[in-house]
Short mmCIF file of N, CA and C in Angstrom, two decimals:
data_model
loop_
_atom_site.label_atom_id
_atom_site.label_comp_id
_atom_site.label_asym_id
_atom_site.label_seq_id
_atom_site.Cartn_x
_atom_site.Cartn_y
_atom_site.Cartn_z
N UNK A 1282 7.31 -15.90 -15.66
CA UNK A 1282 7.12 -14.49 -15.36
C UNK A 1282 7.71 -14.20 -13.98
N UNK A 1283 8.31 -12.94 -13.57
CA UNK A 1283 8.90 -12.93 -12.23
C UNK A 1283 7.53 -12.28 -11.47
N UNK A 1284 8.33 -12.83 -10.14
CA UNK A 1284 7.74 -12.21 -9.09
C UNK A 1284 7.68 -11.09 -8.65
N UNK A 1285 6.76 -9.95 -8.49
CA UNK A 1285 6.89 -9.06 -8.02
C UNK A 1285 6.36 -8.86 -6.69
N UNK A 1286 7.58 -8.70 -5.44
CA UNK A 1286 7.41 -8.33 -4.63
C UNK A 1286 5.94 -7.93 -4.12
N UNK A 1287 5.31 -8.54 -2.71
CA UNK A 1287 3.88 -8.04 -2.31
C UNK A 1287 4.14 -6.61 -1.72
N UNK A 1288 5.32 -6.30 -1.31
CA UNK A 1288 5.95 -5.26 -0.33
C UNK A 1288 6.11 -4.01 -1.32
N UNK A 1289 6.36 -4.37 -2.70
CA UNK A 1289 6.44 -3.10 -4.18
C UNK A 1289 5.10 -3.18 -4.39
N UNK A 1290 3.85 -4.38 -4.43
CA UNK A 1290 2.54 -3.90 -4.87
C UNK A 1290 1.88 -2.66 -3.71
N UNK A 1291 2.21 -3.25 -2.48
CA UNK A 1291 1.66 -2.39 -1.48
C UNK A 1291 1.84 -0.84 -1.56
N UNK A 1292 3.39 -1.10 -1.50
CA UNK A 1292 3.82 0.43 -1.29
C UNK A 1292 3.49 0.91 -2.57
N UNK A 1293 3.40 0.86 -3.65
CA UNK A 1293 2.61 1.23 -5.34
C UNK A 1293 1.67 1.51 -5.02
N UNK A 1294 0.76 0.69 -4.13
CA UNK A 1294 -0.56 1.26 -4.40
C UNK A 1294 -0.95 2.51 -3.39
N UNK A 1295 0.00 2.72 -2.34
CA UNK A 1295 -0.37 3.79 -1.04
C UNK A 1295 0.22 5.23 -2.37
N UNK A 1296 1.36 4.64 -3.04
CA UNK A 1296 1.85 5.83 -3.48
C UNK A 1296 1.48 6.79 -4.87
N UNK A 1297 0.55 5.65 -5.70
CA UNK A 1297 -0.02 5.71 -6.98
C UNK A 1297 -0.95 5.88 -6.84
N UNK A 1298 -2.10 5.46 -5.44
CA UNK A 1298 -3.38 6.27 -5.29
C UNK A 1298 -3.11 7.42 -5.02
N UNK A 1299 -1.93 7.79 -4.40
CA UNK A 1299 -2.00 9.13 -3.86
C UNK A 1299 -2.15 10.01 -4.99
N UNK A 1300 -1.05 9.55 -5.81
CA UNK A 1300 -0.72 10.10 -6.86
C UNK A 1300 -1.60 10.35 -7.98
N UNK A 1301 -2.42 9.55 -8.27
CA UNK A 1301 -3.50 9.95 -9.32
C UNK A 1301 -4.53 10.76 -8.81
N UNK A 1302 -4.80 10.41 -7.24
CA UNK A 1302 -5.85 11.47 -7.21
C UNK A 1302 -5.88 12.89 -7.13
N UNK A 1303 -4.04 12.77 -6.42
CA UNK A 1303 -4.13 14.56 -6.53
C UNK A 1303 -3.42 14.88 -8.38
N UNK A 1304 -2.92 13.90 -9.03
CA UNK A 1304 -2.71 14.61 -10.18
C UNK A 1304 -4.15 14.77 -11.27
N UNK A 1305 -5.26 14.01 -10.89
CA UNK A 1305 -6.71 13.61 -11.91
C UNK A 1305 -7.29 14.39 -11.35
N UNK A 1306 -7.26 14.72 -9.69
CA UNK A 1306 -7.75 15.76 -8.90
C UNK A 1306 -9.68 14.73 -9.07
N UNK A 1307 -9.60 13.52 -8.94
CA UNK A 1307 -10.40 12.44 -8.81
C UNK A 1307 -10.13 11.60 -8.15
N UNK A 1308 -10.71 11.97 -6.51
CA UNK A 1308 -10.09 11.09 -5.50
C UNK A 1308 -10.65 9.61 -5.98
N UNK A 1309 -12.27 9.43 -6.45
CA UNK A 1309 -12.31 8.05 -6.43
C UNK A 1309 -11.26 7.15 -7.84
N UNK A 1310 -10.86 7.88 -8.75
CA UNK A 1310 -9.61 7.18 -9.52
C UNK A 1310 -8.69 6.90 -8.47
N UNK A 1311 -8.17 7.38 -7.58
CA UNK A 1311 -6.95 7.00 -6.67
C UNK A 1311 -7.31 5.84 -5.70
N UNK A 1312 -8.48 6.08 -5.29
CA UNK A 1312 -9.02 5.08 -4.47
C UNK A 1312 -9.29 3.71 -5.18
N UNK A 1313 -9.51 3.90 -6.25
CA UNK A 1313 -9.78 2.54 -7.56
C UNK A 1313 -8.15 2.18 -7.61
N UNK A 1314 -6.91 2.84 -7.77
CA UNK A 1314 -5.46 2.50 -7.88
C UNK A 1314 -5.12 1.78 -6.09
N UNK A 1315 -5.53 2.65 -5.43
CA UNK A 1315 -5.18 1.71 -3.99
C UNK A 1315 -5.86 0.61 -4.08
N UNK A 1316 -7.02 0.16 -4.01
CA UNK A 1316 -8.05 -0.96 -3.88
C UNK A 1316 -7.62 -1.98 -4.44
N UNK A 1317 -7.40 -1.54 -5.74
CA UNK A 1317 -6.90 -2.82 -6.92
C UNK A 1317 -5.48 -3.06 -6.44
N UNK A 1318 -4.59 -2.40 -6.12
CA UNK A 1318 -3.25 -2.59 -5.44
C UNK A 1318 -3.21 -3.29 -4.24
N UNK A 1319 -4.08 -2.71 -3.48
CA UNK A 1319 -4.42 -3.45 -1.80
C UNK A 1319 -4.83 -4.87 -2.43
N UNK A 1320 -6.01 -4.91 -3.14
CA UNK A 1320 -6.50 -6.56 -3.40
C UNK A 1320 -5.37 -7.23 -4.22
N UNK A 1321 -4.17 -6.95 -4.86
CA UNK A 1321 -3.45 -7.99 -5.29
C UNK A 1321 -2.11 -7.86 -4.89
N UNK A 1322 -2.27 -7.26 -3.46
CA UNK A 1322 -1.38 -7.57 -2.53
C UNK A 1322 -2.12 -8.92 -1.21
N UNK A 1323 -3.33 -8.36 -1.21
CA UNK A 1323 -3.63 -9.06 -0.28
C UNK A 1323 -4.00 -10.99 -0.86
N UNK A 1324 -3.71 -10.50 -2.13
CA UNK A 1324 -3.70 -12.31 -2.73
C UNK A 1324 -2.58 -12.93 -2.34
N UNK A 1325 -1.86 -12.04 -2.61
CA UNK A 1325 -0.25 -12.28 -2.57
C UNK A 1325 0.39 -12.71 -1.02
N UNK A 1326 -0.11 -11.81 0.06
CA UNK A 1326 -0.25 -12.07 0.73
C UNK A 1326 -0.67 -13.63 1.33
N UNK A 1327 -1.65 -13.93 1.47
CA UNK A 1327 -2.67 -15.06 1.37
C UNK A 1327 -1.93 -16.33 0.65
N UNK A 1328 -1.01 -16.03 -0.52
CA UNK A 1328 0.11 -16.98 -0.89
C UNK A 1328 0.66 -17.55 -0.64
N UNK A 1329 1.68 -16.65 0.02
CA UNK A 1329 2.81 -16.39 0.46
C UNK A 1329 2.91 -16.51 1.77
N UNK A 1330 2.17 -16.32 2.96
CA UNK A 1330 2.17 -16.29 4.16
C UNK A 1330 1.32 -17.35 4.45
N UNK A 1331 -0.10 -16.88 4.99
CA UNK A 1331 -1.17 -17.31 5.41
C UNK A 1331 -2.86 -16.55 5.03
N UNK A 1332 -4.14 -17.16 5.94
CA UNK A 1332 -4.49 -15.58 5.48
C UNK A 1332 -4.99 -14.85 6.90
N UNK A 1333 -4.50 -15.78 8.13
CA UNK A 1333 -4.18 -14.69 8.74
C UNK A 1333 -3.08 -13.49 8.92
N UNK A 1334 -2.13 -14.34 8.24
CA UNK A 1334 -1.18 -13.17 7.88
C UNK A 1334 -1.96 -12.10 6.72
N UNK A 1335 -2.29 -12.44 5.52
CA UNK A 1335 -3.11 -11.46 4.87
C UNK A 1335 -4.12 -10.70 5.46
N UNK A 1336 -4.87 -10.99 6.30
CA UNK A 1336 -5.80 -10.15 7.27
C UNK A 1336 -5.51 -9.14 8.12
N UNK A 1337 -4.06 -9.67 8.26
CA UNK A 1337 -2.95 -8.64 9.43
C UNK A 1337 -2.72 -7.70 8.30
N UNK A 1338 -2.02 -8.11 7.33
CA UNK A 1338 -1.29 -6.81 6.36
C UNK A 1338 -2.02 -6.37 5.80
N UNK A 1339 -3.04 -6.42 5.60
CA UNK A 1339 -4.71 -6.03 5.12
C UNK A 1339 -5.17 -4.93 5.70
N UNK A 1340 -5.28 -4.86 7.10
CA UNK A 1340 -5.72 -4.25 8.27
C UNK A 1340 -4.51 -2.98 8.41
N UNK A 1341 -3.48 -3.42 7.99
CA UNK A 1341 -2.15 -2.67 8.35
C UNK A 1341 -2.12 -1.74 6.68
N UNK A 1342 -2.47 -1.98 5.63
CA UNK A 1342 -3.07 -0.94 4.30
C UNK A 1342 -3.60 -0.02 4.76
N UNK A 1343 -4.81 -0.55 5.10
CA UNK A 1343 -5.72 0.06 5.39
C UNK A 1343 -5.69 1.21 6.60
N UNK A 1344 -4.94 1.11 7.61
CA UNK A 1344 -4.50 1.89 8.78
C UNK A 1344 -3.61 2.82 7.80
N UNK A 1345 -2.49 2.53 7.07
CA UNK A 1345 -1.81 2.95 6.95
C UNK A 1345 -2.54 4.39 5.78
N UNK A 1346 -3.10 3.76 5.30
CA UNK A 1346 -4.36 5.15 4.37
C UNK A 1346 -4.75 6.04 5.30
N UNK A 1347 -5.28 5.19 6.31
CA UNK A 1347 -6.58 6.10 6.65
C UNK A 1347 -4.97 7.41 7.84
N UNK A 1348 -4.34 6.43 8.40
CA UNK A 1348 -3.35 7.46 9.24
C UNK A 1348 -1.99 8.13 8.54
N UNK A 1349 -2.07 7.84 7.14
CA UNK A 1349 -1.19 9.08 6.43
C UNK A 1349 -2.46 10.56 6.25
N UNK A 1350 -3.37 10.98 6.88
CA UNK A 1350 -4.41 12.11 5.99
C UNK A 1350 -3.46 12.72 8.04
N UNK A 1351 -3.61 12.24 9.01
CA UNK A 1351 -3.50 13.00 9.89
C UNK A 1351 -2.00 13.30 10.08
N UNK A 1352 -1.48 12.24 9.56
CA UNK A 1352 0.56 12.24 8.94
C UNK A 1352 0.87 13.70 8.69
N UNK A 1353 -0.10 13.83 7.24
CA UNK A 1353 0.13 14.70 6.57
C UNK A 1353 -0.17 16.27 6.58
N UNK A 1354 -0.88 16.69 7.71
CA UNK A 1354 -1.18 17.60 8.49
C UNK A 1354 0.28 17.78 9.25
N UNK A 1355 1.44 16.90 9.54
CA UNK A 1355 2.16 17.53 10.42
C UNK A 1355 3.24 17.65 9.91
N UNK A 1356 3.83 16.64 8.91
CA UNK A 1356 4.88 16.76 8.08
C UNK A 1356 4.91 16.77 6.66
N UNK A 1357 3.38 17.04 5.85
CA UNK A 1357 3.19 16.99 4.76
C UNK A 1357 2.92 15.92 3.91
N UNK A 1358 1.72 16.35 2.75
CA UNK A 1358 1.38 14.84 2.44
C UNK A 1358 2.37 14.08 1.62
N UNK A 1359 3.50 14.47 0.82
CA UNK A 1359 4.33 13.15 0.03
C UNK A 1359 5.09 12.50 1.27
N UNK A 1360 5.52 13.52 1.77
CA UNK A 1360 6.41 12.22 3.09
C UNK A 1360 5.76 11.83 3.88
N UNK A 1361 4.56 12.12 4.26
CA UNK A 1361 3.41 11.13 4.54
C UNK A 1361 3.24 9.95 4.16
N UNK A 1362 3.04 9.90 2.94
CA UNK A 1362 2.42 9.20 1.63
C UNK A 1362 3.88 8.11 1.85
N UNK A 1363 4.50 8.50 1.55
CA UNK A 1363 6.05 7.57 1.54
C UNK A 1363 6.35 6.93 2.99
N UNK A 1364 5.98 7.84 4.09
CA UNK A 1364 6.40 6.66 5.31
C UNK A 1364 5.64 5.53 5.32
N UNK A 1365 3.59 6.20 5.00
CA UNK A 1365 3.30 4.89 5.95
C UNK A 1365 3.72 3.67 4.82
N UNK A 1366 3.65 4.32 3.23
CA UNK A 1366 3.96 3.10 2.42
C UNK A 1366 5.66 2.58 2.54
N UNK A 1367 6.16 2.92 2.95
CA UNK A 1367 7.64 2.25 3.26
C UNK A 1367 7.35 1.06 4.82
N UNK A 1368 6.04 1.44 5.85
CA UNK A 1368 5.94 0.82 7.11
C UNK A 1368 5.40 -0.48 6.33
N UNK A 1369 4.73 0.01 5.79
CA UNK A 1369 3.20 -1.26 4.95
C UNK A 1369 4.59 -2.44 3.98
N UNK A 1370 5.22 -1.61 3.40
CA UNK A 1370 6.27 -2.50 2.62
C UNK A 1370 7.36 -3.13 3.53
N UNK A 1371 7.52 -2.60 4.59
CA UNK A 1371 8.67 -3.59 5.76
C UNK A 1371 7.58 -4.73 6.01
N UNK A 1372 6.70 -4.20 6.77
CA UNK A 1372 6.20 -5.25 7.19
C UNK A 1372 5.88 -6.76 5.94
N UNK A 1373 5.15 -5.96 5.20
CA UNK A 1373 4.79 -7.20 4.32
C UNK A 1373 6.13 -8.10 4.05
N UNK A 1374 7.56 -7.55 3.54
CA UNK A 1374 8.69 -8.22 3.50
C UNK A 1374 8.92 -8.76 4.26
N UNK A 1375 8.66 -8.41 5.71
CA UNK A 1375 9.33 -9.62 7.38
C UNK A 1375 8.00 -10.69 7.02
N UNK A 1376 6.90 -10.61 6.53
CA UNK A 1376 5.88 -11.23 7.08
C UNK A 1376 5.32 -12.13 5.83
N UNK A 1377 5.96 -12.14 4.40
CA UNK A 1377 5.11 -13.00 3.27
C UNK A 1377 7.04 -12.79 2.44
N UNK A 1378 7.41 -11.56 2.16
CA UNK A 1378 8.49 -11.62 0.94
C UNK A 1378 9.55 -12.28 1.29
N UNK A 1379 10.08 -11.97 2.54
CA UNK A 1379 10.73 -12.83 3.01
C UNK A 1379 11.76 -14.82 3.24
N UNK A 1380 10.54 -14.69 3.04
CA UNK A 1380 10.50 -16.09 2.63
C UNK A 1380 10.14 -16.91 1.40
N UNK A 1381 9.89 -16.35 0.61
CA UNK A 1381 10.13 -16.33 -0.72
C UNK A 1381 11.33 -16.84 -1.57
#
């Protein structure tokens, strides 16, 4: 079976929670699509790196959620939604895909 990128689970899940909750208009469905995305990135993570590296890119999800809501107040929430998950997906690539 191939590998799929931890850097495509991440950024999937910043962009597919977003996405279900404003299309279900059921934030906790979106939050159930990030969570489950965040946790099998952060396996992947933990793999692939270390798990202090997973603790770092863990911490760096999670920032990246909570600081796309004030993102999105200034430049709107999809390109919000798309930076911090494009930051969350560099990083994870320099830091676990990379080396792969």
């Amino acid at each position: 079976m191939a590998r799929v990128p931890s850097a495509v689970v991440a950024a999937t899940g910043l962009v597919g929670g977003y996405g279900v909750a404003r299309w279900t208009r059921k934030r906790q469905l979106g939050g159930a699509v990030l969570a489950v995305a965040g946790a099998a990135a952060a396996q992947q993570w933990r793999e692939r790196a270390s798990g202090k590296a997973a603790g770092a890119l863990t911490v760096a999800y999670v920032a990246a959620f909570a600081g796309s809501h004030p993102l999105a107040k200034k430049v709107g929430a999809w390109p919000a939604v798309f930076g911090v998950a494009g930051a969350v997906a560099a990083a994870s690539w320099a830091v676990a895909d990379r080396r792969a």
